[in-house]
Tab-separated table of C-alpha atoms in Angstrom:
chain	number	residue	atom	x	y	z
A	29	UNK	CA	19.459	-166.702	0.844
A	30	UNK	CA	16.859	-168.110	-1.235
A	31	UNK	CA	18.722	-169.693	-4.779
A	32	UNK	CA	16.828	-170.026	-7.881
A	33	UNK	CA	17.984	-172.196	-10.893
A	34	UNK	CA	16.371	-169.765	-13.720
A	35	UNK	CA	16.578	-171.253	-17.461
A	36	UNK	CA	17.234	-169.303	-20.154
A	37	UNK	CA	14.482	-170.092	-22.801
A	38	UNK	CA	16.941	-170.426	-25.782
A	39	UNK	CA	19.366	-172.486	-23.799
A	40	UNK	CA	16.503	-174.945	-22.640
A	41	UNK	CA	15.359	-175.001	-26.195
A	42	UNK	CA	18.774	-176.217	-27.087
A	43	UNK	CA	18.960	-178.837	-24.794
A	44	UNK	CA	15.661	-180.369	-25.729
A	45	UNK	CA	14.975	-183.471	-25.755
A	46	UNK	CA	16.883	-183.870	-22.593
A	47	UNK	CA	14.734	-180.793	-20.906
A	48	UNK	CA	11.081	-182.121	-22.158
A	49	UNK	CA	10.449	-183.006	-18.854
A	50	UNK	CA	12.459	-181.638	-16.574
A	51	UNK	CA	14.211	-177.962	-16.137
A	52	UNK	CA	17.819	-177.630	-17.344
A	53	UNK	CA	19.212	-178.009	-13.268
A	54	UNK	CA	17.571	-181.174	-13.294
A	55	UNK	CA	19.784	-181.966	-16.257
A	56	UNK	CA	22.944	-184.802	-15.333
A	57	UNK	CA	26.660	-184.108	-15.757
A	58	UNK	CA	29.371	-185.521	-14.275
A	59	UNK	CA	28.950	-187.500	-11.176
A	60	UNK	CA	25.699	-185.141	-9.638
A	61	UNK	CA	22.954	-183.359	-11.454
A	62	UNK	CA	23.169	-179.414	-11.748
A	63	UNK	CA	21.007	-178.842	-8.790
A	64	UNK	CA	23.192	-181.126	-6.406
A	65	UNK	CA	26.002	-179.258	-7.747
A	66	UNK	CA	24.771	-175.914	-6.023
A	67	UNK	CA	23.303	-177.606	-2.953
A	68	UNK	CA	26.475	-179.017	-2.441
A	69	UNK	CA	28.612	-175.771	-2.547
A	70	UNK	CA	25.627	-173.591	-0.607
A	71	UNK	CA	24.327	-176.528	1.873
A	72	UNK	CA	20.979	-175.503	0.955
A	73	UNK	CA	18.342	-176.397	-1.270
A	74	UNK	CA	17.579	-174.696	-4.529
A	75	UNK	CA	14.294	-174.297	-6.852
A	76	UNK	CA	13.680	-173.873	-10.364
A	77	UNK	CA	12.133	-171.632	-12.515
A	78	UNK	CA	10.861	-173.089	-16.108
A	79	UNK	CA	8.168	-173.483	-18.448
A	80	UNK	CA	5.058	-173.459	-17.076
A	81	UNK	CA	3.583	-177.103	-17.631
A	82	UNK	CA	6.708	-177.772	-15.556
A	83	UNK	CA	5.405	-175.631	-12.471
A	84	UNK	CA	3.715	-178.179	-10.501
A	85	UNK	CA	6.509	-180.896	-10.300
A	86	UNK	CA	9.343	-178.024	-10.061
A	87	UNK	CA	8.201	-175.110	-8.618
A	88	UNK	CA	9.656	-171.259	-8.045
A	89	UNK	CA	10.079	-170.887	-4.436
A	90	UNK	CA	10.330	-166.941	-3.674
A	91	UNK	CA	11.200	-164.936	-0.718
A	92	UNK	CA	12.203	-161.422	0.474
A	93	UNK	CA	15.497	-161.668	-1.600
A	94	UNK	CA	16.211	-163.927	-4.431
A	95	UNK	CA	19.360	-165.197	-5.753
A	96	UNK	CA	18.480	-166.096	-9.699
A	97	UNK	CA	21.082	-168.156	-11.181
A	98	UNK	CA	20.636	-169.214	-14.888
A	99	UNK	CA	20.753	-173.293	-14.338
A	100	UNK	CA	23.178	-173.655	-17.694
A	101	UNK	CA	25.979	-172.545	-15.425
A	102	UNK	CA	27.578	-174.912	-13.815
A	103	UNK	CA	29.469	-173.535	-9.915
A	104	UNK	CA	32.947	-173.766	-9.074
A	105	UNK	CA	34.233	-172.443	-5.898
A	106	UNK	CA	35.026	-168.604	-7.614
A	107	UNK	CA	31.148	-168.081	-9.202
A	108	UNK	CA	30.137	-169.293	-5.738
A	109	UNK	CA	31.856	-166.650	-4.057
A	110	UNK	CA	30.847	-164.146	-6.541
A	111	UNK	CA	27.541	-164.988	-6.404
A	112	UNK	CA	27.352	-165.041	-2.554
A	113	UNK	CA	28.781	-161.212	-2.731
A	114	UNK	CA	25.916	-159.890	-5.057
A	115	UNK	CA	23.792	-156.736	-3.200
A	116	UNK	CA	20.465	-156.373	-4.434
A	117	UNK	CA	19.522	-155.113	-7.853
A	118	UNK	CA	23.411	-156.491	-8.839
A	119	UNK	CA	23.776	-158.708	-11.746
A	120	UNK	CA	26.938	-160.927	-12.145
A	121	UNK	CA	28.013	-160.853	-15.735
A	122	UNK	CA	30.504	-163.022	-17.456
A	123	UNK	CA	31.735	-162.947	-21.153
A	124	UNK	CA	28.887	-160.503	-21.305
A	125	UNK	CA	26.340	-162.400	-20.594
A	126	UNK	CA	24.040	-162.472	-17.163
A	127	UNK	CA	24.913	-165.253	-14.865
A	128	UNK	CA	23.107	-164.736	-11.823
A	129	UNK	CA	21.448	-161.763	-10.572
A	130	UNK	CA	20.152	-160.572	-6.901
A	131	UNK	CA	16.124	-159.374	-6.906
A	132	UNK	CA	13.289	-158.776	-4.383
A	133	UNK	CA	11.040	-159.192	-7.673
A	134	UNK	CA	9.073	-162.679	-8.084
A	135	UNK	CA	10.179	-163.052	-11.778
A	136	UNK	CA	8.450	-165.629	-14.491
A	137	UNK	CA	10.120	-167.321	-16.797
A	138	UNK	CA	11.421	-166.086	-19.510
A	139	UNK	CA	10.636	-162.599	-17.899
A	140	UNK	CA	13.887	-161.416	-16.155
A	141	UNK	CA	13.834	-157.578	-16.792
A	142	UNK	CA	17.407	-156.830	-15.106
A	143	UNK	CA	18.208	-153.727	-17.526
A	144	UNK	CA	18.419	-151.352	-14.632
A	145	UNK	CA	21.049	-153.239	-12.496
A	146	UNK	CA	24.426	-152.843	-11.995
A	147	UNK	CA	27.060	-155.334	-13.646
A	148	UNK	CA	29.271	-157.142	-11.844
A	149	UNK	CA	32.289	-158.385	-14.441
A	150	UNK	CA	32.570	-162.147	-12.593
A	151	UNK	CA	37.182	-162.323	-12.597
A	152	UNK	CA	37.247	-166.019	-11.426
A	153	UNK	CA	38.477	-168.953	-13.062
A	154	UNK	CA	36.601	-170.270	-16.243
A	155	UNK	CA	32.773	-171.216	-15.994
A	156	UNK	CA	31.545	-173.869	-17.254
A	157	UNK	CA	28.477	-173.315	-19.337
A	158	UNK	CA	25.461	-176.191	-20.858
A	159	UNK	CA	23.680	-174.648	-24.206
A	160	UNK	CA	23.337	-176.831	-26.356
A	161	UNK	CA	23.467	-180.838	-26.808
A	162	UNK	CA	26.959	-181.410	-27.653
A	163	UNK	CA	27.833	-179.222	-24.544
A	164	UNK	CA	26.573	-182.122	-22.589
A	165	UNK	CA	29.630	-185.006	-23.368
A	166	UNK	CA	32.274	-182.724	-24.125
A	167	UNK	CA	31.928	-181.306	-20.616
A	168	UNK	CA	31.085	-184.196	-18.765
A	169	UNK	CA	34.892	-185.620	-17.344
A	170	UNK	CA	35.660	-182.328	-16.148
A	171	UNK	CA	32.782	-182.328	-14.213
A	172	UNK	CA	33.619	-185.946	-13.157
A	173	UNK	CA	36.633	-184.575	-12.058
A	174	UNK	CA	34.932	-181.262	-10.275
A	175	UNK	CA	31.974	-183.820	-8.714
A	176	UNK	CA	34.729	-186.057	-7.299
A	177	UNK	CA	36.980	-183.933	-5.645
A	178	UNK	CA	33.866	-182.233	-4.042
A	179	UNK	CA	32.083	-185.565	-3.019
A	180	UNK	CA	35.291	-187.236	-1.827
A	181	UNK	CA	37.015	-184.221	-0.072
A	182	UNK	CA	38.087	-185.507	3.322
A	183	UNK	CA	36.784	-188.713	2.947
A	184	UNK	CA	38.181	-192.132	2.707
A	185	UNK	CA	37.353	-194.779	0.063
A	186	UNK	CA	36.201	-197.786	0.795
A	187	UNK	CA	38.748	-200.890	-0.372
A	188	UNK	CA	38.968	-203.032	-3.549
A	189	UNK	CA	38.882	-206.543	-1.426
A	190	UNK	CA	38.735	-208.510	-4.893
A	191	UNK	CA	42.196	-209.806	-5.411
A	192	UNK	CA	41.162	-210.789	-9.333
A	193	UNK	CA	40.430	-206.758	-9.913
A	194	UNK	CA	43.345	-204.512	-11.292
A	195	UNK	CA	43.601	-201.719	-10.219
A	196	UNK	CA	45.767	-198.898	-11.959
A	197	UNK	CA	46.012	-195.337	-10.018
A	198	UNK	CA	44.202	-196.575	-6.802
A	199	UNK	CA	44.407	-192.815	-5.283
A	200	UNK	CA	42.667	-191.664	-7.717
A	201	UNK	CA	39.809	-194.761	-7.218
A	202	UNK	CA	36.316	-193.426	-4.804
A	203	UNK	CA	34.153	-197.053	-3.921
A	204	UNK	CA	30.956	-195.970	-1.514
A	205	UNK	CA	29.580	-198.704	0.857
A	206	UNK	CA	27.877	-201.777	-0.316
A	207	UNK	CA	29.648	-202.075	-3.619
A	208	UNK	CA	30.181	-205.275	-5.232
A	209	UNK	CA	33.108	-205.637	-7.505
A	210	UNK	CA	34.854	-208.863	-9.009
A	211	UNK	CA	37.613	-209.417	-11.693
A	212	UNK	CA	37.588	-205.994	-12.808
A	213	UNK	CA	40.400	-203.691	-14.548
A	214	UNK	CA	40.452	-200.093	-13.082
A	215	UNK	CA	42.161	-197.543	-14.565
A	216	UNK	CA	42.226	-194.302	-13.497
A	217	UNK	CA	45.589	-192.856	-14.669
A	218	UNK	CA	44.146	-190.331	-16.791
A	219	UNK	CA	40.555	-189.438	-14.658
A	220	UNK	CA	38.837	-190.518	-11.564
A	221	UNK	CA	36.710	-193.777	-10.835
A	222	UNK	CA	33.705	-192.670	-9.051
A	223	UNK	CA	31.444	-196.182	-7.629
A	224	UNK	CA	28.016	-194.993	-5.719
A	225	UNK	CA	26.596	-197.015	-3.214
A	226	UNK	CA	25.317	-200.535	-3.673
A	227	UNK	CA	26.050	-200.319	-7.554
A	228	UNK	CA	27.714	-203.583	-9.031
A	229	UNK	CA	30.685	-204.262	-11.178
A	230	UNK	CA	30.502	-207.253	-12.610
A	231	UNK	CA	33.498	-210.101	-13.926
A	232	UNK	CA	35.322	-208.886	-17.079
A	233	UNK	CA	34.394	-205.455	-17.118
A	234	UNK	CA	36.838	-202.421	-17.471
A	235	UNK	CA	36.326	-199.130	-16.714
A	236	UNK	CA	38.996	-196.275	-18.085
A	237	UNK	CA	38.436	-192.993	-15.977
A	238	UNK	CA	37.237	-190.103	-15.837
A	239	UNK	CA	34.339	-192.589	-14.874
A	240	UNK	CA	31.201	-192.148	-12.493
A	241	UNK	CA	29.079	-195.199	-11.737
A	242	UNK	CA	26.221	-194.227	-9.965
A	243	UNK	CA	24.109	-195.630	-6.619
A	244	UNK	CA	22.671	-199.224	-7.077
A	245	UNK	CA	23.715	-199.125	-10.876
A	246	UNK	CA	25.263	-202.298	-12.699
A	247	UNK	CA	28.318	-202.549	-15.000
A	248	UNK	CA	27.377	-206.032	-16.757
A	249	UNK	CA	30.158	-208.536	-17.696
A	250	UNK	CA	32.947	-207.974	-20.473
A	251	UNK	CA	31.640	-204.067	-20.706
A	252	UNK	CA	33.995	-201.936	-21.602
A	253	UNK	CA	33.067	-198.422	-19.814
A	254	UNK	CA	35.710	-195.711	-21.940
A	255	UNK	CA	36.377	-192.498	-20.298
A	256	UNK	CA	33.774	-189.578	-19.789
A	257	UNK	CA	30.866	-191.840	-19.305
A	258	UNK	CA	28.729	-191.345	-16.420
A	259	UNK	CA	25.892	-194.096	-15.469
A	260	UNK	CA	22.927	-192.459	-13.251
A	261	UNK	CA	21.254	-194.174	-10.152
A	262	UNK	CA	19.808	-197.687	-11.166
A	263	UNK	CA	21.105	-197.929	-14.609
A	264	UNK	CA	22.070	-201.233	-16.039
A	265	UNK	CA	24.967	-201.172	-18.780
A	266	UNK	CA	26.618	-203.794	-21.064
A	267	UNK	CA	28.952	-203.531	-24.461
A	268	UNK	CA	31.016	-200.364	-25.163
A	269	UNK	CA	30.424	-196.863	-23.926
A	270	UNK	CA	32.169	-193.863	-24.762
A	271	UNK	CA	31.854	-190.076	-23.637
A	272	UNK	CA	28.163	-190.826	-22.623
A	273	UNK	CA	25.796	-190.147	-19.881
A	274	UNK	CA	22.930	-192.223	-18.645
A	275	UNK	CA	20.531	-190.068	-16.711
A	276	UNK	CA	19.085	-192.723	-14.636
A	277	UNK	CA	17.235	-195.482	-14.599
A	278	UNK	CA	17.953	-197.042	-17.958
A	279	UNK	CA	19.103	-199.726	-19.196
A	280	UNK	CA	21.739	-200.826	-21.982
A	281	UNK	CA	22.734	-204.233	-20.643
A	282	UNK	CA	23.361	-205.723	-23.732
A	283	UNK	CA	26.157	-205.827	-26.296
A	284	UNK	CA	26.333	-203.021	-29.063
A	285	UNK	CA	28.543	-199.806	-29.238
A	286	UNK	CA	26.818	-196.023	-27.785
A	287	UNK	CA	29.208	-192.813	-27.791
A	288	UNK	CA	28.831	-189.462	-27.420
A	289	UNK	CA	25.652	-189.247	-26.542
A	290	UNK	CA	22.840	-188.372	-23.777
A	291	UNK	CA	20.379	-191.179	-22.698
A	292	UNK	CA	17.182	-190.104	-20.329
A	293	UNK	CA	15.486	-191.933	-17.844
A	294	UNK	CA	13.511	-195.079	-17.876
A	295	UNK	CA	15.165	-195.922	-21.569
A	296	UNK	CA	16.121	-199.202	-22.613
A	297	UNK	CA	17.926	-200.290	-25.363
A	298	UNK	CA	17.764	-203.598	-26.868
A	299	UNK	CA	20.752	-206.322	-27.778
A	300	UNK	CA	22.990	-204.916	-30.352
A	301	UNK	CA	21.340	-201.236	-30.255
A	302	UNK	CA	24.106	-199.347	-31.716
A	303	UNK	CA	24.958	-195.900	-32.952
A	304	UNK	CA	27.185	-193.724	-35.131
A	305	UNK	CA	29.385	-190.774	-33.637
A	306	UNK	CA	31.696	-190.228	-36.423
A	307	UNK	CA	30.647	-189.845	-40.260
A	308	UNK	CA	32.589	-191.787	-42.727
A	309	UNK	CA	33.805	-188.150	-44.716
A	310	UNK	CA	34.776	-186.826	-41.225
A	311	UNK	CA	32.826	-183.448	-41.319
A	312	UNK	CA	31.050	-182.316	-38.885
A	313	UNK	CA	27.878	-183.489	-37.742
A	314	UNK	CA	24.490	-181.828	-37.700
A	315	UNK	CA	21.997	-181.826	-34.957
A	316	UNK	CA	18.038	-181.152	-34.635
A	317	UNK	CA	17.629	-178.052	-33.039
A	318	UNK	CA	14.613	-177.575	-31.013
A	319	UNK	CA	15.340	-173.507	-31.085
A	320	UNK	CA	15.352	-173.254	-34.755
A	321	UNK	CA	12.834	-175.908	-35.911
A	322	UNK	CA	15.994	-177.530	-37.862
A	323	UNK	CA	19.357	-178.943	-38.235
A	324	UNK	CA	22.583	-177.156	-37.260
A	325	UNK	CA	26.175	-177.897	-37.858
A	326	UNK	CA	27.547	-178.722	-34.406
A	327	UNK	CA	30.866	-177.929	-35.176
A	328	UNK	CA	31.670	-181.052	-33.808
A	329	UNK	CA	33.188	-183.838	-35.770
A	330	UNK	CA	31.961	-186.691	-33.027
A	331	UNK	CA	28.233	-186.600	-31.929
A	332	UNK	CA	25.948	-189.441	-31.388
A	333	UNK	CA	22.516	-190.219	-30.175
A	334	UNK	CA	19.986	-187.751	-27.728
A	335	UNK	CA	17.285	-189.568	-26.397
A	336	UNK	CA	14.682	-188.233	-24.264
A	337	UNK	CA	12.923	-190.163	-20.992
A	338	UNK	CA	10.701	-193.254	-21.269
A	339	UNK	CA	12.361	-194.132	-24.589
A	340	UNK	CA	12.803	-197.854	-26.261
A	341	UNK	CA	14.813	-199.262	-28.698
A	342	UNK	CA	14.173	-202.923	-30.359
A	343	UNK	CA	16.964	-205.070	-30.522
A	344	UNK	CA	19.841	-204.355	-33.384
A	345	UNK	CA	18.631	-200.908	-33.795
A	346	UNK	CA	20.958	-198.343	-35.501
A	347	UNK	CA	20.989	-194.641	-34.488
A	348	UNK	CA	22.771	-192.585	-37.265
A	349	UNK	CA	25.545	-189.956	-36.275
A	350	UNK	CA	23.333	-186.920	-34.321
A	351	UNK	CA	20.658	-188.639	-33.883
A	352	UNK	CA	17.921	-186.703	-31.849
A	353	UNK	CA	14.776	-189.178	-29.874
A	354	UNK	CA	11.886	-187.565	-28.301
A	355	UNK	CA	10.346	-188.642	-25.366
A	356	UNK	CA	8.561	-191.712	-24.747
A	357	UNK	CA	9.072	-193.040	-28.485
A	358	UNK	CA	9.375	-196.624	-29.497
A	359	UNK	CA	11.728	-197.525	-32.511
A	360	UNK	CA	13.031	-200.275	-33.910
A	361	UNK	CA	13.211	-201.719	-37.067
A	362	UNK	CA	16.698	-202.765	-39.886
A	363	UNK	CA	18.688	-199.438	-41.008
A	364	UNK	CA	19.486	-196.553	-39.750
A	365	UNK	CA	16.787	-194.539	-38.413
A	366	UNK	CA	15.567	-191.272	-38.565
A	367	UNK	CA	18.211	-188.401	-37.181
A	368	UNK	CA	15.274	-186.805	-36.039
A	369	UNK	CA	11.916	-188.859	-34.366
A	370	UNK	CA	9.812	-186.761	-32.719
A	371	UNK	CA	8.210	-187.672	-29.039
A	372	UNK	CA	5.723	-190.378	-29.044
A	373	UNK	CA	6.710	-192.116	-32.015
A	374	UNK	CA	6.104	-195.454	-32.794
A	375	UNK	CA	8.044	-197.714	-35.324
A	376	UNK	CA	11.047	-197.545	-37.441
A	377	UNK	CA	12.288	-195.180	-40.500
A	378	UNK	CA	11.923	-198.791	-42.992
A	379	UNK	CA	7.989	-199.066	-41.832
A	380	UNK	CA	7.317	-195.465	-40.737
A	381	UNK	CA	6.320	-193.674	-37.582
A	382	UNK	CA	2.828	-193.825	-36.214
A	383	UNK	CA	1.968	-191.561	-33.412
A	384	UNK	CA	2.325	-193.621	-30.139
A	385	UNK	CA	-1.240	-193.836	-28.003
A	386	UNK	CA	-1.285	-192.104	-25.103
A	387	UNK	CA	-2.971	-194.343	-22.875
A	388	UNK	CA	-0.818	-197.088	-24.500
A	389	UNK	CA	2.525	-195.271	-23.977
A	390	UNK	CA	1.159	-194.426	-19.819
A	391	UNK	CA	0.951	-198.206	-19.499
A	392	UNK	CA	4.327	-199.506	-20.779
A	393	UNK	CA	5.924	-196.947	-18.402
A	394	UNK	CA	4.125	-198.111	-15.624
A	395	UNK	CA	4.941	-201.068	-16.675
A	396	UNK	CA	8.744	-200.375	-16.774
A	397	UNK	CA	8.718	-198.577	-13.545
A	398	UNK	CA	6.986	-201.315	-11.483
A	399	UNK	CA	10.165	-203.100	-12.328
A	400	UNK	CA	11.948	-200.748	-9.710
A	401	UNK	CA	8.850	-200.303	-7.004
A	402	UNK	CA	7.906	-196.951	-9.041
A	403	UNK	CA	5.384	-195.345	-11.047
A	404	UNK	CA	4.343	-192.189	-12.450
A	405	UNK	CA	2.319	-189.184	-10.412
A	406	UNK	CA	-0.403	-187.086	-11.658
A	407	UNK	CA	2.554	-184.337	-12.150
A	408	UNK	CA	4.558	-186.336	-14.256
A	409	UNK	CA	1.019	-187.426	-16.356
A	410	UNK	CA	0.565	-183.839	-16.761
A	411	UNK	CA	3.957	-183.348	-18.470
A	412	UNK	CA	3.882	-186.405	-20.502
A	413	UNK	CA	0.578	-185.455	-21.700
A	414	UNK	CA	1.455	-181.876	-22.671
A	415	UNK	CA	4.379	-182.972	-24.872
A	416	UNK	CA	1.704	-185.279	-26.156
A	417	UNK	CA	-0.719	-182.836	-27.172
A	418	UNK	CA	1.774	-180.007	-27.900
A	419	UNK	CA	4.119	-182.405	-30.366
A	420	UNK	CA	7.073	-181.880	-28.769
């Protein structure tokens, strides 16, 4: 069975700035991203199918029979059995809409003729779907929840040897090997702790499940880690933090407030970067939408910041409620900023936004990267410069 993570192109539109450089099953919730998720349940390895200045770094691999599944879809152990039962020229539908679909045909994207198959109502227990931003923290302890008990089936934890940590809910509690953890407070009552490998918890900090902290990540002293926050690989994070993923690779290690909200990779925010996710009249907070060229009303009366990879914040910084950051922009500056800054930008909304130099902008994430024995390929170049040139 060859499986294809297919995204749909209003979907990935949606979810932009987070999908700028990478295709929506590259996209982090929970403990894993979306693509682990289905690698995990069929022990094999998926591909993607996206836009095309995407191709090179994630490419379509096609065979004899194809398995598309559109990557805002996130598995549980029903779809996975639904989708494993699908003949050829058989589409799975659910809430009337195509979830995954069985084809000989090498589709493109954004090309998925399927008008001639039959449907297949999907029965199973409620999917879990990623369209738009907000779908991104609302959704992200229950996958917590749905990562852990699939990473930690069978398996026994590792032990809390620090007598200064509390712990609250211990069964409930996953530690990997090599993790370092001193005069901590654990509680997982209400959610599960997940600690990756190597990652650090350092004196004073507590951590209020559902939690995942991921592999050689740092939870810096005093921090106060709320539930449905999820810290990728490598990430380094300080102050409060609410309802919030970290992708990977970035860094908040300093005090300062961030809730409901996405952060990319290779970010950093300065000391006392903060942000809004609740307006003072309590109404509901409006979003950039890629899709529509403009704002829309979430629905959702908290929403914070999106920021897109390679991103920087100067110290003090204030992102407004729904605030939306390209990639690779630098911003700093008093007052809020913008609730919408557009990729490469350079500055602040008190002295304006220049366009950030290319060349300039290559350099400070090499720079950045060095920092953790990495650097960019030619691929990654390639995307970086199309959003570039394209204005995304």
């Amino acid at each position: 069975m060859n499986i294809i993570l297919f995204d749909q192109p209003s979907f990935r539109n949606q979810l932009k700035p987070i999908t700028l450089t990478r295709p929506i099953g590259k996209v982090r919730i929970g403990i894993l991203t979306i693509d682990e998720k289905w690698e995990k349940y069929f022990d094999s390895k998926v591909s993607f199918l996206s836009e095309e200045y995407l191709n090179k770094k994630f490419a379509t691999n096609y065979s004899d029979k194809n398995i598309y599944i559109n990557a805002s879809y996130l598995p549980n152990a029903d779809l996975v059995k639904a989708v494993l039962e699908l003949n050829e020229n058989e589409t799975l539908v659910y809430n009337d809409f195509p979830v995954a679909f069985c084809s000989s045909l090498k589709f493109g994207y954004g090309e998925q003729n399927i008008s001639s198959h039959k449907n297949i109502i999907y029965a199973g227990q409620r999917i879990v779907y990623i369209k738009e931003l907000p779908h991104l923290f609302l959704n992200n302890g229950q996958q917590i929840q749905s990562d852990f008990d699939l990473l930690t089936a069978n398996r026994l934890s590792n032990k809390i040897e620090d007598k200064y940590t509390a712990v609250y809910n211990k069964k409930n509690i996953f530690i990997e090997d090599g993790v370092s953890i001193k005069a901590a407070i654990f509680n997982a009552e209400n959610g599960p702790i997940y600690i990756g490998k190597n990652a650090i918890i350092q004196e004073g900090s507590l951590l209020i499940g559902p939690v995942a902290i991921g592999e050689d990540s740092m939870v810096a002293f005093g921090a106060k880690i709320r539930p449905n926050t999820t810290l990728g690989p490598v990430s380094r994070v300080g102050g409060e933090v609410g309802n919030t993923i970290f992708h990977g690779y970035s860094n908040k290690a300093h005090d300062g407030f961030l809730g409901n909200s996405y952060i990319g990779e290779w970010c950093n925010l300065g000391a006392n970067t903060n942000n809004s996710n609740l307006k003072n009249d309590y109404k509901s907070v409006k979003v950039y939408n890629y899709d529509i060229n403009d704002f829309y009303d979430t629905q959702e009366i908290f929403c914070g910041t999106f920021m897109g990879d390679f991103c920087k914040a100067g110290i003090s910084t204030m992102f407004n409620t729904g605030t939306v950051v390209g990639v690779s922009s630098n911003v700093y500056g008093s007052g809020f900023q913008e609730k919408y800054i557009s990729s490469f930008s350079w500055g602040g909304k008190s002295e304006g936004y220049d366009k950030y130099r290319f060349d300039k902008a290559i350099d400070v994430i090499n720079a950045t990267m060095a920092r953790r024995e990495k650097q960019l390929n030619p691929d990654d170049i390639e995307i970086l410069s199309y959003l570039s040139n394209n204005n995304q």
